[in-house]
Amino acid sequence: MRANHSLSFGIFLTLAITIVVYGQGRSGYISIDCGIPPYDTPEDTMAKINYVSDDAFITTGVNFNVSEEYGALSNPVLPSTLAEVRAFPQGNRNCYTLKTFQGKGNRYLIRAWFMYGNYDGKKALPEFDLYVNVNFWSTVKFKDASDQIIKEILSFAESETIYVCLVNKGKGTPFISGLELRPVNSSIYGTEFGRNVSLVLYRRWDIGYLNGTGRYQDDRFDRIWSPYSSNISWNSIVTSAYIDVFQNGYAPPDEVIKTAASPKSDDDPLELLWTSDDPNSRFYAYLYFAELEALEKNETRKINILWNGSPFSETSFVPSSKYSMTFSNPRAFTGNDHLISLQKTTDSTLPPILNAIEIFTVQSLDEFYTRTDDVHAIESIKETYKVNKVWSGDPCSPRLFPWEGIGCSYSTNSYHQIKSLNLSSSGLQGPIVLTFRNLSLLESLDLSNNDLQQNVPEFLADMKYLKLLNLKGNNFTGVIPNSLIKRLKAGLLALSVDDQNLCNSGSCQDKKKNNMVVPIAVATSVIVLIVVLVIIWIILRQRKKGAYIGPLLPSGKRRFTYNELSRITNNFNQVIGKGGFGIVYLGSLENGTKIAVKMINDSSLGKPKESLSSRASNQFQVEAELLLTVHHRNLASFVGYCDDDRSMALIYEYMANGNLQDYLSSENAEDLSWEKRLHIAIDSAQGLEYLHDGCRPPIVHRDVKTANILLNDNLEAKIADFGLSKVFPEDDLSHAVTTVMGTPGYIDPEHYRTFVLNEKSDVFSFGIVLLELITGQRAIIKTEEGDNISVVDYVWPFFEARELDGIVDPLLRGDFSEDSAWKFVEVAMSCVRERGSSRPTMNQIVTELKQCLAAELDREPQSH
Ligand SMILES: *[C@@H]1O[C@H](CO)[C@@H](O)[C@H](O)[C@H]1NC(C)=O
Ligand SMILES: *[C@@H]1O[C@H](CO)[C@@H](O)[C@H](O)[C@H]1NC(C)=O
Ligand SMILES: *[C@@H]1O[C@H](CO)[C@@H](O)[C@H](O)[C@H]1NC(C)=O
Ligand SMILES: *[C@@H]1O[C@H](CO)[C@@H](O)[C@H](O)[C@H]1NC(C)=O
Ligand SMILES: *[C@@H]1O[C@H](CO)[C@@H](O)[C@H](O)[C@H]1NC(C)=O
Ligand SMILES: *[C@@H]1O[C@H](CO)[C@@H](O)[C@H](O)[C@H]1NC(C)=O
Ligand SMILES: *[C@@H]1O[C@H](CO)[C@@H](O)[C@H](O)[C@H]1NC(C)=O
Ligand SMILES: *[C@@H]1O[C@H](CO)[C@@H](O)[C@H](O)[C@H]1NC(C)=O
Ligand SMILES: *[C@@H]1O[C@H](CO)[C@@H](O)[C@H](O)[C@H]1NC(C)=O
């Protein structure tokens, strides 16, 4: 079946392309009428261009017809592409893949058409963003359901393939009606920025427009020209003489170049003005001229072009009657108001003319792509396993919307890299293919709950950055390769596999053991092996370095002695915090790196160290070492730990801006804009998401609060104190644990009632953090009457009455997007729902917070 289908499809595609490529001078055109059935090829009657269905260009989305009242029957002049749409309810980012014929390095005109036409019957106008490849193109926003929006951009192809992506910003489902790509001569439309920018069409006016359609068959770039409507009346000039339009490459169509306007009175200038909302927009104008009148010997027409009163080019010029001329500004225009004025020179006897003008804004191409090796590998994985996800366009960019299941590290000066891949429950079948190894920077790989078979391959151990590997819930045969077990032992890898693969290796003693805790199960079952390994290693190491440092720790991580800590912290002389487990001191490593040393002291443990069971102590070591492997940019990173006969301590990186609680109540809060708050919220949500979803077994923080969110000098937020509840399990240290099980104001009421603890308890506490961020209040607020109320009870009445003003921190002075803030409040309130099961997951929260950020970034700049 499948083979048949793709065969006929292949033939269809060839036919369609043949028509498009060899249709008169239309070589390289791609013309897509989005939303029509696969075998339809309607013709646009104006442009005489055949359109094809979008099936060959995108695999996601759903087709709709616009509703009858907006369709072709009610509106006979409706451009044919607007009658149907393809909508994208799934996925944040859906991309069309346009394979260019001329390929890389050439310039293309890309045009997208939109008309909402109430296609979904919801009468709700969506708003969404367009991207070309990884760079922002434009926002699509409608005035009403019949509003016809056409977006156009001139872009250089950076590879054979151009992606046109529709991005869901949380303001309605993106859709598209038509999409076109036309090759454009690369040596025209120059700007001072060379190939570093795209040009987004602002206006294209045929100034002397008399009659016509605006879209002409003889425009080889298929530009659409509009009449310029003005309340100033101009004289029209028309010619039927031959004018060479190809000489300078711009090739305006005959209908456009053969009409022009000139001022009614010979001495007046000819003026065009436009106003831009954004004073930072950079404009380029391209003006077209050709002399259309037969001049007498004693007549001359000589023109000066001025922009806002300054000459546009150095010299005046005389329009030619033989060929068309094009002038553009050498430097971009900026500012709100733009007035282009054409004036006759003093020695000119005739008034100025203008035949046509195009105005563009410049769009910088400053976003980076994903590393090519990563892209090839992930595309190949997508192909091999027929991954059923909305995976299109560049995997990592635009950065707010990477592919689902993919995590990237973003760079400001180089390629982005894929760091995590989550293909859990994605229906993967077959063996683990070698291609995974090509994702060589991968730190986390989750392949759980698929139907993967055959052996667990040895090469996984070669992926040197891999710290987390989840293979559970598959149908692997054979044993786990030794090389992987070795990495596990070394604390370099957290590995989750099914019991059967361990038991087959003959090392399983207790089949009933929960396989989530494989690291520990393995650790105990093969303890003999470790001891041998460690001894051998120690001997080797001692030979090499002459000093014993500790067991195998991830690179850069250390095991400290009490004496070392004492030296590093200058005899524990600077206290920077007090936590549930003890006092935190400032320290400084030999290389000057500042660190925070959390001493787990006797009093906080409730008993002296010597009296702790040796099991607790071992447990500390196991857990501390596991924590050293947990790494995420939004988790305060561990530098090492100490566990000698005098003390236990955890050593973290030091964060210059302290914790969020202090920050919010300091005068720094004055400068904490809504955007910065959103970044803090997203950072911390990602940290928690990683603890919940990225760690195996998942880590429930248990003490999420603003005091446990640290800020570095760039105000990037990191979650601190995670994993402590694991380090000190209740049965051994019940006293200590009850003191950190939660902080008043943050405790999940359901957990309090039922003692059931899971990730959703963290979600509740995180909801309180979000409320503190938006209100600027503490988790528990003292009312004027002297009562203590929770921030939830404080927000609730305003939330019900939908009064944003009552909620938002007055320090923000109203400087925020209301859409963004409301959505934020809604997310926060959903986190603090009574029932854990109806609270969102951290993963959903991250997505929603990113949409809040997108809404805020998208806001029209406020004038102060
Ligand atoms: C759109 O309308 C045509 C007939 O006018 C119909 O054949 C087609 O199935 C409709 N498409 C959708 C997605 O409803
Ligand atoms: C384009 O960008 C590159 C790299 O940033 C720079 O070296 C080059 O000068 C730029 N070209 C122009 C014309 O601005
Ligand atoms: C406009 O239309 C009239 C007749 O409809 C025609 O004679 C004239 O040439 C057209 N003008 C242009 C510039 O095409
Ligand atoms: C054109 O119309 C606008 C408002 O419609 C007016 O402000 C402007 O002065 C008019 N310009 C001329 C030259 O009449
Ligand atoms: C592109 O434009 C240049 C002039 O800028 C011209 O010389 C060249 O022939 C044009 N190329 C094509 C394919 O039309
Ligand atoms: C140009 O010469 C013609 C006669 O050939 C005359 O009618 C006209 O006024 C002259 N125009 C100017 C601007 O001198
Ligand atoms: C993986 O990498 C190897 C060499 O490093 C290369 O030959 C192969 O083509 C790559 N595979 C994919 C799918 O990118
Ligand atoms: C696991 O694989 C074997 C063959 O390799 C097959 O017989 C068996 O049905 C598979 N089990 C599942 C649950 O898919
Ligand atoms: C992968 O995704 C699944 C489902 O979304 C989630 O349960 C799991 O925790 C994720 N794994 C990692 C390592 O993030």
XYZ file of C-alpha atoms in Angstrom, residues 400-689:
290
model
C 11.769 29.650 22.201
C 10.408 26.764 20.200
C 12.878 23.912 19.699
C 11.595 20.584 18.417
C 9.472 18.714 20.896
C 11.658 16.409 22.960
C 14.861 18.201 22.054
C 16.940 20.361 24.370
C 19.690 22.595 23.053
C 22.498 24.696 24.328
C 22.338 28.124 22.770
C 25.291 30.139 21.792
C 25.433 33.805 20.901
C 28.280 33.441 18.467
C 28.173 29.967 17.033
C 26.014 26.996 16.160
C 23.483 25.668 18.640
C 23.971 22.138 19.899
C 21.571 19.354 20.728
C 22.089 18.375 24.362
C 19.095 16.227 25.150
C 16.766 14.011 23.232
C 13.568 12.612 24.671
C 11.889 10.016 22.494
C 10.047 8.386 25.349
C 6.783 6.689 24.265
C 7.290 7.626 20.635
C 6.574 4.251 19.080
C 10.193 3.607 18.033
C 10.806 0.153 16.625
C 13.898 -1.795 15.724
C 17.439 -1.617 17.028
C 19.174 1.464 18.398
C 20.931 2.692 15.278
C 24.490 3.926 15.104
C 23.264 7.381 14.102
C 22.608 8.234 17.751
C 26.350 8.332 18.218
C 26.525 11.246 15.766
C 24.647 13.374 18.313
C 28.018 13.507 19.929
C 27.294 16.272 22.445
C 24.212 14.605 23.850
C 23.956 14.680 27.653
C 20.589 13.065 28.103
C 18.883 10.397 26.028
C 15.458 9.038 26.957
C 14.305 6.133 24.787
C 11.994 4.633 27.392
C 8.685 2.958 26.595
C 9.234 2.137 22.955
C 9.547 -1.142 21.131
C 13.291 -1.064 20.635
C 14.904 -4.447 20.143
C 18.131 -6.354 19.856
C 21.150 -5.578 22.002
C 21.827 -2.405 23.888
C 24.699 -1.214 21.725
C 28.185 -0.784 23.063
C 28.693 2.562 21.302
C 26.451 4.364 23.780
C 29.399 4.234 26.142
C 31.466 6.220 23.631
C 29.175 9.211 23.911
C 31.379 10.965 26.354
C 28.977 13.674 27.481
C 26.061 11.333 28.072
C 25.005 11.561 31.698
C 21.510 10.172 31.569
C 20.301 7.209 29.577
C 16.835 5.760 29.960
C 16.187 2.515 28.093
C 13.364 1.165 30.243
C 10.189 -0.272 28.804
C 11.749 -1.723 25.649
C 12.303 -5.209 24.324
C 16.094 -5.411 24.395
C 17.762 -8.769 24.450
C 21.064 -9.614 26.004
C 22.923 -7.834 28.723
C 23.993 -4.285 29.238
C 27.471 -3.824 27.771
C 30.264 -3.658 30.289
C 31.454 -0.343 28.981
C 28.144 1.215 30.007
C 28.226 -0.424 33.418
C 31.677 1.030 33.866
C 30.455 4.544 33.218
C 27.625 3.944 35.622
C 30.043 2.837 38.315
C 32.184 5.822 37.713
C 29.202 8.013 38.488
C 29.362 9.348 34.965
C 26.034 7.993 33.846
C 22.600 7.558 35.358
C 21.247 4.516 33.574
C 17.718 3.116 33.665
C 17.086 -0.267 32.109
C 14.620 -3.093 32.553
C 15.383 -5.799 35.082
C 15.521 -8.470 32.425
C 18.633 -6.992 30.857
C 20.356 -6.866 34.190
C 19.134 -10.235 35.342
C 20.323 -11.831 32.139
C 23.744 -10.667 33.100
C 23.449 -12.877 36.160
C 23.849 -10.068 38.616
C 20.283 -9.777 39.762
C 19.570 -10.978 43.238
C 16.196 -9.518 43.955
C 13.933 -9.633 40.960
C 11.248 -7.635 42.679
C 13.389 -4.660 43.229
C 12.013 -1.518 41.663
C 13.869 -1.108 38.456
C 13.729 2.660 38.745
C 16.612 2.456 41.141
C 18.874 0.545 38.870
C 21.927 2.591 39.683
C 21.667 1.491 43.285
C 20.604 -2.048 42.449
C 23.569 -2.425 40.217
C 25.807 -0.698 42.647
C 25.021 -3.200 45.361
C 24.903 -6.266 43.185
C 28.213 -5.713 41.570
C 29.827 -4.140 44.565
C 32.634 -6.644 44.491
C 33.473 -5.620 40.994
C 33.550 -1.973 41.939
C 35.778 -2.558 44.889
C 38.234 -4.361 42.649
C 38.011 -1.656 40.037
C 38.396 1.096 42.543
C 41.393 -0.543 44.131
C 43.062 -1.008 40.777
C 42.225 2.524 39.889
C 43.547 3.884 43.134
C 46.784 2.063 42.661
C 47.139 3.374 39.142
C 46.195 6.843 40.210
C 48.598 6.816 43.125
C 51.390 5.765 40.857
C 50.607 8.630 38.575
C 49.902 11.430 40.969
C 51.087 10.204 44.301
C 47.932 11.431 46.034
C 44.561 9.942 46.717
C 41.753 12.262 45.823
C 38.669 10.126 45.995
C 36.615 7.736 43.971
C 35.886 8.341 40.329
C 34.126 11.650 40.104
C 32.927 13.455 37.010
C 35.601 15.676 35.636
C 35.954 18.988 37.385
C 34.115 17.666 40.467
C 35.972 17.070 43.681
C 35.843 15.382 46.975
C 37.111 17.704 49.676
C 38.453 17.127 53.160
C 37.410 19.144 56.150
C 40.812 20.777 56.273
C 40.564 21.806 52.696
C 37.147 23.323 53.288
C 38.448 25.191 56.258
C 41.207 26.655 54.125
C 38.928 27.423 51.176
C 36.434 29.255 53.377
C 39.160 31.064 55.282
C 38.214 29.257 58.448
C 34.474 29.512 57.832
C 34.498 33.229 58.383
C 31.846 34.465 55.960
C 28.296 33.183 56.328
C 26.157 33.726 53.233
C 23.071 31.791 54.162
C 21.284 29.410 56.449
C 19.366 26.474 55.092
C 17.426 23.580 56.460
C 20.549 21.521 56.852
C 23.100 23.944 58.004
C 25.070 27.030 57.401
C 26.372 28.165 54.038
C 29.821 29.762 53.843
C 31.526 31.679 51.078
C 34.698 30.117 49.791
C 37.142 30.483 47.001
C 38.958 27.722 45.146
C 42.659 27.796 44.333
C 41.870 29.190 40.882
C 39.797 32.006 42.354
C 36.352 30.528 41.548
C 33.899 31.549 44.230
C 31.927 28.747 45.806
C 29.263 28.242 48.442
C 29.973 25.591 51.036
C 26.977 24.081 52.725
C 28.123 22.433 55.946
C 25.738 19.763 57.079
C 26.406 20.300 60.711
C 25.681 18.281 63.784
C 22.906 20.413 65.115
C 21.027 20.447 61.875
C 21.205 16.710 61.717
C 19.994 16.414 65.250
C 22.771 14.019 66.086
C 26.506 14.104 65.812
C 28.098 12.721 62.723
C 29.679 9.797 64.504
C 26.294 8.512 65.549
C 24.855 8.466 62.064
C 24.419 4.951 60.882
C 27.092 3.961 58.462
C 24.312 3.275 56.016
C 23.294 6.939 56.106
C 26.840 7.925 55.522
C 27.183 5.549 52.593
C 23.905 6.777 51.310
C 25.186 10.321 51.487
C 28.151 9.373 49.421
C 26.121 7.512 46.808
C 23.579 10.282 46.522
C 26.109 13.073 46.570
C 27.956 11.400 43.757
C 24.778 10.975 41.792
C 23.957 14.623 42.359
C 27.337 15.539 40.988
C 26.226 14.034 37.697
C 23.010 16.016 37.605
C 23.754 18.959 35.449
C 21.542 21.581 33.962
C 22.057 25.267 33.378
C 19.147 26.100 35.647
C 20.359 24.014 38.556
C 22.977 25.410 40.906
C 25.866 23.225 39.939
C 27.752 21.104 42.403
C 31.451 21.541 42.605
C 31.949 18.638 44.940
C 31.268 17.281 48.376
C 32.974 16.425 51.597
C 32.409 13.338 53.666
C 35.209 12.648 56.045
C 35.191 11.750 59.694
C 34.640 15.312 60.780
C 31.884 16.590 58.540
C 29.626 16.358 55.571
C 29.256 19.204 53.158
C 28.023 20.001 49.707
C 29.895 22.542 47.643
C 28.028 24.594 45.061
C 28.890 27.297 42.592
C 28.466 30.753 44.120
C 25.740 33.000 42.755
C 26.496 36.700 42.826
C 22.975 38.038 43.073
C 21.884 35.907 45.988
C 18.464 34.383 46.213
C 15.246 35.528 44.609
C 13.468 36.159 47.890
C 16.072 38.675 49.005
C 16.305 40.125 45.537
C 12.564 40.755 45.317
C 12.541 42.560 48.626
C 15.656 44.607 47.952
C 15.765 47.858 46.049
C 16.966 45.842 43.046
C 13.330 44.904 42.529
C 12.792 48.398 41.130
C 14.723 47.399 38.023
C 13.230 43.957 37.729
C 11.155 44.392 34.562
C 8.389 42.034 33.597
C 10.597 40.509 30.945
C 13.340 39.822 33.487
C 10.801 38.274 35.845
C 9.598 36.039 33.021
C 13.139 34.920 32.333
C 13.604 34.090 35.996
C 10.330 32.151 36.001
C 11.290 30.217 32.863
C 14.798 29.476 34.126
C 13.571 28.092 37.418
C 10.754 26.170 35.756
C 13.295 24.551 33.457
C 15.458 23.618 36.418
C 12.516 21.909 38.091
C 11.406 20.336 34.833
